[in-house]
Short mmCIF file of C-alpha atoms in Angstrom, two decimals:
data_model
loop_
_atom_site.label_atom_id
_atom_site.label_comp_id
_atom_site.label_asym_id
_atom_site.label_seq_id
_atom_site.Cartn_x
_atom_site.Cartn_y
_atom_site.Cartn_z
CA MET A 1 -0.89 17.92 9.37
CA LYS A 2 -2.72 20.07 11.90
CA GLU A 3 -6.21 19.82 12.79
CA GLY A 4 -8.26 22.70 10.93
CA ASP A 5 -5.80 22.72 8.03
CA THR A 6 -7.43 24.87 5.25
CA MET A 7 -6.32 22.47 2.47
CA LYS A 8 -8.74 19.81 1.39
CA LEU A 9 -6.25 16.93 1.31
CA MET A 10 -6.87 13.26 1.18
CA ASP A 11 -5.37 9.96 2.92
CA CYS A 12 -5.86 6.88 0.82
CA HIS A 13 -4.07 4.36 2.81
CA THR A 14 -5.02 3.82 6.43
CA HIS A 15 -5.61 0.81 8.77
CA THR A 16 -8.25 0.08 11.64
CA GLN A 17 -8.94 -2.34 14.20
CA PHE A 18 -9.80 -4.78 11.29
CA SER A 19 -5.88 -4.95 10.41
CA PHE A 20 -3.80 -7.64 12.32
CA ASP A 21 -1.37 -5.01 13.19
CA SER A 22 -3.61 -2.11 14.31
CA ASP A 23 -6.27 -1.63 17.08
CA ALA A 24 -7.39 1.77 15.88
CA PRO A 25 -11.29 2.00 16.56
CA ILE A 26 -12.77 2.54 13.34
CA HIS A 27 -15.01 5.34 14.41
CA ASP A 28 -12.09 7.21 15.97
CA CYS A 29 -10.31 7.06 12.50
CA ILE A 30 -13.35 8.46 10.86
CA MET A 31 -13.92 11.33 13.16
CA ARG A 32 -10.06 12.09 12.80
CA ALA A 33 -10.44 12.45 9.14
CA GLU A 34 -13.20 14.70 9.64
CA ARG A 35 -11.51 16.97 11.99
CA LEU A 36 -8.71 17.44 9.58
CA GLY A 37 -11.05 18.40 6.81
CA LEU A 38 -9.82 15.57 4.66
CA LYS A 39 -11.56 15.79 1.13
CA ALA A 40 -11.44 12.01 0.88
CA PHE A 41 -10.40 9.32 3.44
CA ALA A 42 -9.74 5.51 2.47
CA ILE A 43 -9.90 2.73 4.99
CA THR A 44 -7.51 -0.03 3.51
CA ASP A 45 -7.10 -2.77 5.94
CA HIS A 46 -4.82 -5.71 5.30
CA CYS A 47 -5.63 -8.65 3.41
CA GLU A 48 -2.70 -10.77 2.58
CA CYS A 49 -4.04 -13.07 -0.15
CA ASN A 50 -1.43 -15.79 0.28
CA TRP A 51 -2.71 -16.42 3.80
CA TRP A 52 -6.32 -16.40 3.00
CA TYR A 53 -7.15 -19.50 4.68
CA PRO A 54 -6.70 -20.86 8.29
CA ARG A 55 -3.27 -21.96 9.55
CA GLU A 56 -3.76 -25.76 9.17
CA HIS A 57 -4.32 -25.05 5.39
CA TYR A 58 -0.66 -24.29 5.01
CA GLY A 59 1.11 -27.25 6.37
CA GLU A 60 4.36 -27.29 8.30
CA GLU A 61 6.29 -24.15 9.04
CA PRO A 62 4.55 -21.59 7.01
CA GLN A 63 6.48 -18.24 6.56
CA SER A 64 3.66 -16.19 8.53
CA GLU A 65 2.50 -15.47 12.04
CA ASP A 66 -1.04 -14.48 10.89
CA PHE A 67 -3.53 -16.43 8.87
CA ASP A 68 -7.27 -16.38 7.85
CA PHE A 69 -7.33 -13.04 6.10
CA ALA A 70 -10.60 -13.97 4.61
CA LEU A 71 -12.30 -13.36 7.78
CA ASP A 72 -10.38 -10.10 8.31
CA TYR A 73 -11.31 -9.02 4.76
CA GLU A 74 -14.94 -9.46 5.44
CA ASP A 75 -15.05 -8.05 8.71
CA SER A 76 -13.46 -4.69 7.38
CA VAL A 77 -15.31 -4.28 4.24
CA SER A 78 -18.51 -5.15 5.64
CA GLU A 79 -18.11 -2.74 8.50
CA VAL A 80 -17.03 0.08 6.12
CA ASP A 81 -19.73 -0.56 3.72
CA PHE A 82 -22.39 -0.56 6.46
CA ILE A 83 -21.17 2.90 7.87
CA LYS A 84 -21.06 4.25 4.32
CA GLY A 85 -25.01 3.42 4.15
CA SER A 86 -25.79 6.00 6.96
CA TYR A 87 -22.75 8.43 6.76
CA SER A 88 -23.38 11.89 6.26
CA GLY A 89 -20.11 13.55 7.13
CA ARG A 90 -18.36 15.98 4.97
CA THR A 91 -15.27 13.77 4.09
CA GLU A 92 -15.77 11.27 1.13
CA LEU A 93 -15.49 7.69 2.88
CA ILE A 94 -13.96 5.15 0.83
CA CYS A 95 -14.21 1.35 1.18
CA GLY A 96 -10.71 0.12 0.19
CA ILE A 97 -8.49 -2.84 0.78
CA GLU A 98 -4.47 -3.37 0.92
CA MET A 99 -4.28 -6.52 -1.14
CA GLY A 100 -0.98 -8.05 -0.61
CA GLN A 101 0.62 -10.70 -2.63
CA GLY A 102 -2.29 -11.19 -5.13
CA HIS A 103 -0.15 -12.95 -7.63
CA HIS A 104 0.65 -15.70 -4.96
CA ALA A 105 -3.15 -16.62 -4.56
CA PRO A 106 -4.88 -15.50 -7.79
CA GLU A 107 -8.22 -17.03 -6.61
CA ALA A 108 -8.33 -14.96 -3.42
CA ALA A 109 -7.26 -11.79 -5.64
CA ALA A 110 -10.20 -12.58 -8.09
CA LYS A 111 -12.62 -12.76 -5.35
CA ILE A 112 -11.63 -9.34 -3.95
CA ALA A 113 -11.51 -7.75 -7.35
CA ALA A 114 -15.15 -8.87 -8.14
CA ASP A 115 -16.45 -7.52 -4.76
CA LYS A 116 -18.61 -4.53 -5.81
CA ARG A 117 -18.61 -2.99 -2.09
CA LEU A 118 -15.17 -1.84 -2.85
CA ASP A 119 -14.17 1.52 -4.10
CA PHE A 120 -10.48 0.98 -4.03
CA ILE A 121 -7.86 -1.67 -3.96
CA ILE A 122 -4.08 -1.11 -3.31
CA GLY A 123 -1.74 -3.88 -4.56
CA SER A 124 0.88 -4.60 -2.17
CA LEU A 125 3.96 -6.58 -1.99
CA HIS A 126 5.21 -7.38 1.66
CA GLN A 127 6.72 -10.85 0.99
CA ILE A 128 8.22 -12.66 -1.68
CA ARG A 129 8.06 -16.33 -2.46
CA GLY A 130 10.35 -18.27 -0.11
CA GLU A 131 10.93 -15.57 2.40
CA TRP A 132 9.29 -13.98 5.29
CA ASP A 133 7.67 -10.40 5.03
CA PHE A 134 10.32 -8.07 4.92
CA TYR A 135 9.49 -6.88 8.29
CA TYR A 136 10.62 -10.02 9.88
CA ILE A 137 13.82 -10.51 8.06
CA ASP A 138 17.11 -10.45 9.95
CA TYR A 139 19.26 -8.47 7.52
CA SER A 140 22.50 -8.70 9.75
CA LYS A 141 22.66 -12.10 8.44
CA TYR A 142 22.78 -11.07 4.81
CA SER A 143 25.87 -10.30 2.65
CA GLU A 144 25.72 -7.52 0.02
CA GLY A 145 25.10 -10.17 -2.53
CA ASP A 146 22.19 -11.64 -0.54
CA ILE A 147 20.62 -8.11 -0.21
CA TYR A 148 20.71 -7.49 -3.91
CA ASP A 149 19.51 -11.04 -4.78
CA LEU A 150 16.61 -10.25 -2.50
CA LEU A 151 15.81 -6.87 -4.00
CA GLU A 152 16.23 -8.55 -7.62
CA ARG A 153 13.51 -10.96 -6.70
CA TYR A 154 11.30 -8.41 -5.12
CA PHE A 155 11.20 -6.14 -8.05
CA ARG A 156 10.69 -9.10 -10.46
CA GLU A 157 7.65 -10.03 -8.29
CA ILE A 158 6.49 -6.41 -8.39
CA TYR A 159 6.29 -6.80 -12.34
CA GLU A 160 4.61 -9.91 -12.02
CA MET A 161 2.07 -8.40 -9.76
CA CYS A 162 1.69 -5.27 -12.00
CA THR A 163 1.04 -7.43 -15.15
CA LYS A 164 -1.17 -10.14 -13.59
CA VAL A 165 -3.38 -8.83 -10.87
CA ASP A 166 -6.46 -6.51 -10.89
CA PHE A 167 -5.81 -3.56 -8.52
CA ASP A 168 -6.05 0.15 -8.66
CA VAL A 169 -2.70 1.72 -7.29
CA LEU A 170 0.52 0.08 -6.47
CA ALA A 171 1.37 0.67 -2.88
CA HIS A 172 4.81 1.66 -1.48
CA LEU A 173 7.03 0.50 -4.21
CA THR A 174 10.07 0.79 -2.12
CA TYR A 175 8.70 -1.10 0.90
CA CYS A 176 11.50 -3.63 0.59
CA LEU A 177 14.01 -0.73 1.67
CA ARG A 178 12.35 0.30 4.93
CA TYR A 179 13.56 -2.06 7.72
CA MET A 180 17.04 -2.81 6.31
CA LYS A 181 17.64 0.73 6.59
CA GLN A 182 15.88 1.55 9.81
CA ARG A 183 17.43 -1.31 11.70
CA ASN A 184 20.75 -1.92 10.13
CA GLY A 185 21.68 1.05 8.15
CA ILE A 186 21.58 -0.65 4.84
CA GLU A 187 21.13 1.63 1.79
CA PRO A 188 21.37 -0.52 -1.20
CA ASP A 189 21.56 1.27 -4.93
CA ILE A 190 18.39 0.15 -6.41
CA SER A 191 19.13 2.06 -9.58
CA ARG A 192 20.19 -1.59 -11.13
CA PHE A 193 16.50 -2.37 -11.10
CA ASP A 194 15.39 0.73 -12.85
CA ASP A 195 14.55 -1.13 -16.13
CA ILE A 196 12.18 -3.66 -14.52
CA ILE A 197 10.74 -0.96 -12.25
CA ALA A 198 10.20 1.20 -15.59
CA GLU A 199 8.34 -1.74 -17.16
CA SER A 200 6.21 -2.32 -14.15
CA PHE A 201 5.28 1.62 -14.40
CA ARG A 202 4.50 1.19 -18.06
CA SER A 203 2.28 -1.78 -17.55
CA LEU A 204 0.28 0.31 -14.91
CA ALA A 205 0.06 3.31 -16.94
CA GLN A 206 -0.99 1.53 -20.08
CA ASN A 207 -3.85 -0.18 -18.05
CA GLY A 208 -5.15 2.91 -16.38
CA ARG A 209 -3.75 2.08 -12.93
CA GLY A 210 -1.71 4.35 -10.60
CA ILE A 211 0.96 4.35 -7.84
CA GLU A 212 0.91 5.78 -4.37
CA ILE A 213 3.17 8.15 -2.47
CA ASN A 214 3.25 6.61 0.94
CA THR A 215 4.28 9.25 3.45
CA SER A 216 5.07 6.78 6.48
CA GLY A 217 8.69 6.76 5.85
CA LEU A 218 8.83 10.39 6.75
CA ARG A 219 7.69 9.77 10.41
CA GLN A 220 9.26 6.37 10.85
CA GLY A 221 12.87 6.99 10.63
CA PHE A 222 13.41 6.18 6.83
CA GLY A 223 13.56 9.69 5.83
CA ASP A 224 11.70 9.77 2.57
CA CYS A 225 8.43 8.79 0.98
CA PHE A 226 7.78 5.38 -0.56
CA PRO A 227 8.83 5.56 -3.33
CA SER A 228 11.12 8.68 -3.65
CA LEU A 229 10.79 11.54 -5.90
CA LYS A 230 12.97 9.93 -8.50
CA TYR A 231 10.61 6.91 -8.94
CA VAL A 232 7.54 9.39 -8.84
CA LYS A 233 9.20 11.29 -11.73
CA MET A 234 9.83 7.78 -13.45
CA PHE A 235 6.36 6.88 -13.28
CA ARG A 236 5.10 9.99 -14.91
CA ASP A 237 7.74 9.56 -17.68
CA MET A 238 6.42 6.13 -18.28
CA GLY A 239 2.98 7.66 -18.82
CA GLY A 240 1.50 7.47 -15.63
CA GLU A 241 -1.27 9.89 -14.70
CA ILE A 242 -2.98 8.35 -11.36
CA LEU A 243 -1.25 9.17 -8.23
CA SER A 244 -2.45 8.52 -4.79
CA ILE A 245 -1.18 9.74 -1.53
CA GLY A 246 -1.56 7.82 1.82
CA SER A 247 -0.23 8.04 5.40
CA ASP A 248 -0.06 4.24 5.98
CA ALA A 249 -1.54 5.08 9.35
CA HIS A 250 -2.00 2.31 11.91
CA ASN A 251 -3.70 4.64 14.62
CA ALA A 252 -5.97 7.64 14.53
CA ALA A 253 -3.23 10.14 15.41
CA ASP A 254 -1.35 9.36 12.23
CA ILE A 255 -4.09 9.94 9.76
CA GLY A 256 -3.13 12.65 7.32
CA ALA A 257 0.43 12.60 8.68
CA ASN A 258 2.74 14.17 6.09
CA ILE A 259 0.26 14.34 3.36
CA SER A 260 1.30 17.76 2.54
CA GLU A 261 4.99 16.74 2.08
CA GLY A 262 3.52 14.05 -0.25
CA LEU A 263 1.73 16.53 -2.39
CA GLU A 264 5.07 18.56 -2.63
CA THR A 265 6.73 15.31 -4.01
CA ALA A 266 3.90 15.04 -6.51
CA ARG A 267 4.09 18.56 -7.51
CA ALA A 268 7.97 18.28 -7.89
CA ALA A 269 7.56 15.18 -10.08
CA GLY A 270 5.31 17.19 -12.49
CA PHE A 271 1.84 16.05 -11.45
CA ARG A 272 -0.82 18.57 -11.46
CA ARG A 273 -3.57 16.46 -9.81
CA VAL A 274 -3.86 13.48 -7.38
CA ALA A 275 -6.53 10.91 -7.11
CA TYR A 276 -8.87 8.99 -4.90
CA PHE A 277 -11.20 6.16 -6.15
CA LYS A 278 -14.92 5.66 -5.95
CA GLU A 279 -16.63 2.35 -7.27
CA ARG A 280 -12.89 1.58 -8.75
CA ARG A 281 -12.89 4.71 -10.77
CA PRO A 282 -10.45 7.67 -10.08
CA ILE A 283 -11.38 10.97 -9.11
CA PHE A 284 -9.03 13.74 -9.50
CA ILE A 285 -8.13 16.65 -7.28
CA ASP A 286 -6.13 19.84 -8.63
CA ILE A 287 -3.05 20.41 -6.67
CA THR A 288 -1.56 23.47 -8.48
#
């Protein structure tokens, strides 16, 4: 997206200095959103619920390099909430969080869901039980059968998360495919998991929740959004009405990246509006 784009778009998945994998100054990010003329801009820093406590809490050889997300969470939410108190810009500033693996740590997830400062909670699955985050896995050591076993476990946990955890929008459904394709050229056929994906979508729709179109794959060598058009259509077919769009930017320059393409995917799937959240309630923008 170019600065000065006349379309009033939104970016509802971004990271700042309070995410372990970003050093983007929060004020630079807000200024970038304003320059782009975004209608709404959500700061959704990482909080991996399964690593809520300090390193010593988890015993020997925990499958993570990052811990103490309770501190990251509070740092991010308190800062965004403070900025909102005096913010007078044109862009709607949204206090959000990307809540990872809430079903692994229900107590931490419940604390987040009860926090009235939050406008928006993204539910993410970056890591399944017994494995490292998909980012760290060496797929060259996996057979085809291993890959499909990993994916089956992933989509079963997606369903578990969708039916047991309080969040607003499911993030990047096909995150599990990102690194195996980018690094190893592995492109499994996930249609064998369509039934459980459909059940996850049905649960979301029935409970007034949504999914996101995550545009990061368009700029990071994957070649598509997360998820693809097929699964955005499937969500609509399962009764889904709430659709969010986010760049998953980890630096200010990527804020708003490929959001226009994400909107085209939404339209192609039959959606006439997209949503951002304030006080955990969707606010819709017409895209027809």
